[in-house]
XYZ file of C-alpha atoms in Angstrom:
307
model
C 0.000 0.000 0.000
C 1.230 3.356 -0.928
C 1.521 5.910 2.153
C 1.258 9.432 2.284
C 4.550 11.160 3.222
C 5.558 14.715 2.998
C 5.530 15.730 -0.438
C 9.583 16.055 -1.981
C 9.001 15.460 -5.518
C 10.732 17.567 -8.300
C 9.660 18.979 -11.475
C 11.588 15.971 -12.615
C 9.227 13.387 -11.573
C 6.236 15.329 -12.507
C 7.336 15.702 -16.184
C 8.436 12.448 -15.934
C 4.461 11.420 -15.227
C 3.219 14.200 -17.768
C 4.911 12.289 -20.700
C 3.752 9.380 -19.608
C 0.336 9.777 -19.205
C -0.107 11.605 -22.857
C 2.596 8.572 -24.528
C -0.445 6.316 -22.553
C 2.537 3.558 -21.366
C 6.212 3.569 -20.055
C 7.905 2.095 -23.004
C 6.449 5.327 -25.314
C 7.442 8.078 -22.685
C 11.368 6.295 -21.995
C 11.776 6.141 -25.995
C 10.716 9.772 -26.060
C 13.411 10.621 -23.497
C 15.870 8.529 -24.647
C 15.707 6.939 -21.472
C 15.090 3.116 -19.788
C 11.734 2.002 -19.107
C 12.932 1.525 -15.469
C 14.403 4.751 -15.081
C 10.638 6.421 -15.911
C 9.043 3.793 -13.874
C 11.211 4.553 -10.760
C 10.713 8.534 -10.994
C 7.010 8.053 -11.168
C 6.797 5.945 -8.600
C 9.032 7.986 -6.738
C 6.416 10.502 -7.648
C 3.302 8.943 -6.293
C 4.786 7.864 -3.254
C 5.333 11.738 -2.575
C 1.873 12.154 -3.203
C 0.375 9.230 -1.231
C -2.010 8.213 -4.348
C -1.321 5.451 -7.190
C -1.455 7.642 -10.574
C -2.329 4.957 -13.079
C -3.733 1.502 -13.664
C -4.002 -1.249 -15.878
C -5.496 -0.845 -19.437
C -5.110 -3.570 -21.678
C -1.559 -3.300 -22.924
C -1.255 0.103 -21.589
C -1.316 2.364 -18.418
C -5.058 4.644 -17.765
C -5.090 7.559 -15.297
C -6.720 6.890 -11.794
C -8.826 9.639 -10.334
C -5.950 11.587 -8.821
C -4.182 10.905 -11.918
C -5.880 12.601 -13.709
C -6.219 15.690 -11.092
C -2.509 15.600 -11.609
C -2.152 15.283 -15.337
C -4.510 18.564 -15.539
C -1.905 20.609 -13.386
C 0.902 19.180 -14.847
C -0.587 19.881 -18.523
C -1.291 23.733 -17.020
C 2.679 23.715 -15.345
C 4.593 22.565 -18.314
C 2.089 24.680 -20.925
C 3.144 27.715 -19.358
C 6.593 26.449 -19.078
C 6.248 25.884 -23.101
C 5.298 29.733 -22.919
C 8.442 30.965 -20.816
C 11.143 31.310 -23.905
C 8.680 33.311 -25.862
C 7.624 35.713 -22.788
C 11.572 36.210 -22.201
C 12.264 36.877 -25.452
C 9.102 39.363 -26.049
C 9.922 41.068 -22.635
C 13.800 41.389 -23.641
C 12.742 42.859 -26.754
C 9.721 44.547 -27.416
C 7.330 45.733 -24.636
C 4.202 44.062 -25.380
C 0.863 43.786 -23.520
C -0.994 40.578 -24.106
C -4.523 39.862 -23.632
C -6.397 36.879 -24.037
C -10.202 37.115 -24.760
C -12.521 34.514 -24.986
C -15.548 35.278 -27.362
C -18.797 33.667 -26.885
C -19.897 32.307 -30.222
C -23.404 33.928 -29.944
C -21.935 37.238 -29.261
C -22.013 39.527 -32.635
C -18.601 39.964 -33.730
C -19.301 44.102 -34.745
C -20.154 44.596 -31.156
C -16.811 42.848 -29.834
C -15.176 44.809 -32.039
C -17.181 47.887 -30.379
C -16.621 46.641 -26.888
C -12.729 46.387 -27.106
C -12.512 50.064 -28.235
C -11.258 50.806 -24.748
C -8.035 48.801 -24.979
C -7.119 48.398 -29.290
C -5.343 51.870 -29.002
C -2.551 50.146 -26.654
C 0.713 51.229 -28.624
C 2.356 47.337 -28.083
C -0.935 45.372 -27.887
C -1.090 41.970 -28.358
C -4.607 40.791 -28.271
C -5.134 36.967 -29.096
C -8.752 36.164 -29.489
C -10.247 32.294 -28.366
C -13.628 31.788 -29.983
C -16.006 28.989 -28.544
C -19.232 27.927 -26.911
C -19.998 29.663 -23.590
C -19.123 27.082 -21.195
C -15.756 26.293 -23.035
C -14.642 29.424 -22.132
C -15.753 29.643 -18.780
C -13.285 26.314 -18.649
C -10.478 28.401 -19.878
C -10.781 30.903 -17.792
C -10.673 28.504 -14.983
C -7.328 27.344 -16.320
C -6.424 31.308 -16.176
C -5.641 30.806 -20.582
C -8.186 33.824 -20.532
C -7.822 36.934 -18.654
C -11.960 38.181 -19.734
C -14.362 36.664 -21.722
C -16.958 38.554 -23.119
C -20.371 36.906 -23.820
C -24.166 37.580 -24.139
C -24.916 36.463 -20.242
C -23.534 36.708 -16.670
C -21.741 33.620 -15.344
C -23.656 31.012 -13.953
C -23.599 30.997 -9.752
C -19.898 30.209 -7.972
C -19.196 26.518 -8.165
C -16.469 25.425 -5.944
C -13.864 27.136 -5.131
C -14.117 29.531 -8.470
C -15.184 32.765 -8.015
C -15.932 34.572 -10.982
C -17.179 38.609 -11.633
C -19.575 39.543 -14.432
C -19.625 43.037 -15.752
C -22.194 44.296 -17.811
C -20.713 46.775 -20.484
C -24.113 47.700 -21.745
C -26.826 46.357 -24.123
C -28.729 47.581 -27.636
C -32.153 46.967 -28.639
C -32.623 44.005 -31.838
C -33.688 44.999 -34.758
C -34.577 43.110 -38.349
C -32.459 43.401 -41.324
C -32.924 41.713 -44.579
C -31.395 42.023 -48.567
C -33.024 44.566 -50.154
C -34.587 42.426 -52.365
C -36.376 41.026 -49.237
C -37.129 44.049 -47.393
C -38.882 46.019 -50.627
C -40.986 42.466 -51.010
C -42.026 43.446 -47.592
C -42.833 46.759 -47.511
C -46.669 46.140 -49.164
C -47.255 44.767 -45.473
C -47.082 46.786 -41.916
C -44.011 45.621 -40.172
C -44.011 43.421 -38.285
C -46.601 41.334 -39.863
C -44.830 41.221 -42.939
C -42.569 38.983 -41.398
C -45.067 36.155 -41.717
C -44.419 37.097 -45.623
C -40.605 36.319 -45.589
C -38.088 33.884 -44.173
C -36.594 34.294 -40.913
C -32.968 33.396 -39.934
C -33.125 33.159 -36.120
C -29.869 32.212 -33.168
C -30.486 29.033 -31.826
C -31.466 28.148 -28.212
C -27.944 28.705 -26.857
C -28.412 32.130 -27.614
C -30.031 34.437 -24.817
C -31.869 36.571 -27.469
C -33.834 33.320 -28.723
C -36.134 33.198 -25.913
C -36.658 37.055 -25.882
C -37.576 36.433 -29.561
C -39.910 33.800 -29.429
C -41.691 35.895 -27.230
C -41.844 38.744 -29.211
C -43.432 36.402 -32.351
C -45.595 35.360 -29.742
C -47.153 39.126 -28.390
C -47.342 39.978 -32.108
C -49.064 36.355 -33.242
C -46.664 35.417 -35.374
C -45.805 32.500 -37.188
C -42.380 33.159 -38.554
C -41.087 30.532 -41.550
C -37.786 29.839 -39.997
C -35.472 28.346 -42.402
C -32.705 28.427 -40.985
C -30.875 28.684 -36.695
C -27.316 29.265 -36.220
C -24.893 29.391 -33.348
C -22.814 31.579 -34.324
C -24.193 35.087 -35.319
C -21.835 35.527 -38.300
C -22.685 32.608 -39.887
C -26.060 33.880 -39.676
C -25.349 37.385 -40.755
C -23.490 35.545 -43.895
C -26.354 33.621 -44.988
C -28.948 36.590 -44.457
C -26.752 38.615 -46.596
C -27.132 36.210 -48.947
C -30.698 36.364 -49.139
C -31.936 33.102 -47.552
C -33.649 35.039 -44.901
C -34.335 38.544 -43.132
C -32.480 38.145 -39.349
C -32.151 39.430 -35.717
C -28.922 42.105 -35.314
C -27.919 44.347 -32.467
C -29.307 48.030 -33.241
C -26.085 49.402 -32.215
C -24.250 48.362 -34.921
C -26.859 48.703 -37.687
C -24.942 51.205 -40.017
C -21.431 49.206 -40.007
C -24.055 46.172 -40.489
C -25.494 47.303 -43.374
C -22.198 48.931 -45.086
C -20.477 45.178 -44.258
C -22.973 42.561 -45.540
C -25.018 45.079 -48.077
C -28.441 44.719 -45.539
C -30.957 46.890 -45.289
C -33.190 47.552 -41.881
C -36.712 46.283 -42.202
C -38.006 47.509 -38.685
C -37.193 47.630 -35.057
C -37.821 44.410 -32.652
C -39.497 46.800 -29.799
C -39.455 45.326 -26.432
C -35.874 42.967 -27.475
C -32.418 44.006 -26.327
C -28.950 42.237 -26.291
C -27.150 42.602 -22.956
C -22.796 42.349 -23.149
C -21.337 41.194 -20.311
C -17.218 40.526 -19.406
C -16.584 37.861 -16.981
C -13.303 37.009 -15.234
C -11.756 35.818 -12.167
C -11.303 37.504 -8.925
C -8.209 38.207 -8.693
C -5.984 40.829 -6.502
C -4.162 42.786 -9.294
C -6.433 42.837 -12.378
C -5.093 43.297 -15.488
C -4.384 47.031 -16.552
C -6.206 46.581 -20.153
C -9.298 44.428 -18.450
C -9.464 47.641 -15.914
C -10.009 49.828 -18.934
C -11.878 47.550 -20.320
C -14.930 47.294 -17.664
C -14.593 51.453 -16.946
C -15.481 51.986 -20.594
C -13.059 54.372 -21.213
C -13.849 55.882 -24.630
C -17.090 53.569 -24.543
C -18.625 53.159 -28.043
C -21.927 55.475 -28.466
C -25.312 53.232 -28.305
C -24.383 51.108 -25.596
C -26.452 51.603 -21.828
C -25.475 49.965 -19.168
C-alpha cells in the first residue's frame, strides 16, 4: 500500500508522469526521453509515493489515469504549458514591450459589437490581443485554467461553483432589430411591419443564444408565425447567410450602419421590447489586469451602448 509522506518530488518526476500519461505507457514516454523504461518507472513511482495516491492503472496493454491521476495530469498539462510559454515571454519582454490579452468570445456574441466593446483597450501602442472563440461554457473552462484573462459573452456567469469565483460586468446592451437584402425588405414593404414577417423567411440564433427566448416571445405578443429556415450558433454565420438572401435576421441596433455597409443589408423595422445585454466575466483576482481595468470602466465607450 502506498503511504502518504511529505511531499519532496521535483519537477523531474512530474514531467516524468506528464509524458507518460499523454505517450499512454512507459515504453512510449522512456523512448521519447531517450531513457530506460525503469528509469521512468522509478521517478514516477518515486512521484506517487510523494503524493500518497497510485497515478495509473491497468489498461489492456497500456497504463489509464486513476482519479488523482488525472487531477494531476490537468496541473501538470497547465505547469509545463506555461513552461512551453516561458522562452517566448523572455524573449518578447527582452525585446519589445508588449501587452498581451487573451479574450474569450462567446460564439453567440455579434462579432461588430466585440469589435465595439474592445474600443477601450485596441489603441494600446504594443498590444497583443489573441482572441479564443467557442461555446460559452468552453470558455468559462479556460478561464478557470487562467488561458483567458476576460471573456466577453451575451450572459452573466452562472452561480460560484467550488472554489471559483468569478465577476460579471455588464458593459451595456442595444435593442434588436430586423435586417434583410433589399430584395427582401422592398418584397415586404406592401405589409405593416411586423406582420410582414409572416411574408418572408426568418434566420433566427439558436437556443444557446439568450436573445432566442426574448424572440420567441416577441413572435408570440405579435401572433406570429415566422417561416424559420434556418438557426445558427454563431451570429456571423447567420449574418453571412442573411446577406445572402436566404432570410431577413435578428442584429444588435447598435451596430446597424457598419451592419449594413459590411454585408449590403438593409433595416426592415425595429424588434421593440428585445435588447442584447454584453457582459465581461473574469476571475477575482488581486491585481487585475491594466487593459481588463479599462476595459470594464469603458473608457472611450462606443456610443449606443447603456449599461
Amino acid at each position: 500500500m502506498i503511504t502518504a509522506q511529505t511531499p519532496s518530488f521535483s519537477y523531474r518526476h512530474l514531467h516524468y508522469f506528464w509524458l507518460v500519461a499523454k505517450e499512454g505507457g512507459m515504453a512510449r514516454a522512456a523512448e521519447r526521453l531517450g531513457l530506460a523504461v525503469q528509469t521512468v518507472s522509478a521517478q514516477v513511482r518515486e512521484l506517487e509515493q510523494s503524493l500518497g495516491h497510485a497515478l495509473f492503472k491497468p489498461a489492456g496493454r497500456g497504463l489509464a489515469l486513476t482519479e488523482a491521476g488525472q487531477a494531476a495530469f490537468e496541473q501538470a498539462e497547465l505547469i509545463f504549458q506555461l513552461g512551453q510559454q516561458l522562452p517566448d515571454r523572455v524573449r518578447d519582454a527582452a525585446t519589445t514591450p508588449v501587452v498581451r490579452l487573451a479574450v474569450g468570445v462567446a460564439d453567440s456574441l455579434p462579432k461588430l459589437v466585440v469589435h465595439r466593446l474592445m474600443l477601450p483597450v485596441l489603441a494600446e501602442p504594443h498590444l497583443r490581443l489573441l482572441c479564443h472563440e467557442d461555446a460559452f461554457d468552453g470558455l468559462l473552462a479556460q478561464l478557470a485554467l487562467h488561458r483567458l484573462d476576460v471573456v466577453l459573452a451575451d450572459r452573466p456567469a452562472p452561480p460560484p461553483h467550488g472554489t471559483l469565483r468569478l465577476y460579471s460586468h455588464r458593459l451595456g446592451a442595444s435593442a434588436l432589430a430586423w435586417y434583410g437584402t433589399p430584395t427582401l425588405v422592398d418584397a415586404a414593404a406592401q405589409a405593416d411591419f411586423p406582420h410582414s414577417l409572416q411574408r418572408l423567411p426568418v434566420l433566427l440564433p439558436s437556443a444557446h443564444a439568450t436573445t432566442r427566448a426574448a424572440l420567441d416571445a416577441w413572435f408570440e405578443r405579435h401572433n406570429l408565425r415566422p417561416q424559420v429556415v434556418g438557426e445558427f450558433q454563431d451570429s456571423a454565420l447567420l449574418k453571412t447567410f442573411g446577406a445572402g438572401g436566404l432570410g431577413v435576421f435578428p442584429a444588435a441596433e447598435l451596430v446597424g450602419d457598419e451592419l449594413c455597409d459590411t454585408y449590403g443589408v438593409r433595416l426592415l423595422g425595429r424588434c421593440t421590447g428585445v435588447e442584447e445585454a454584453f457582459w465581461a466575466i473574469g476571475t477575482e483576482k488581486r491585481v487585475m489586469h491594466p487593459l481588463v481595468q479599462r476595459l470594464l470602466q469603458g473608457v472611450n465607450a462606443p456610443a449606443g451602448t447603456r449599461p
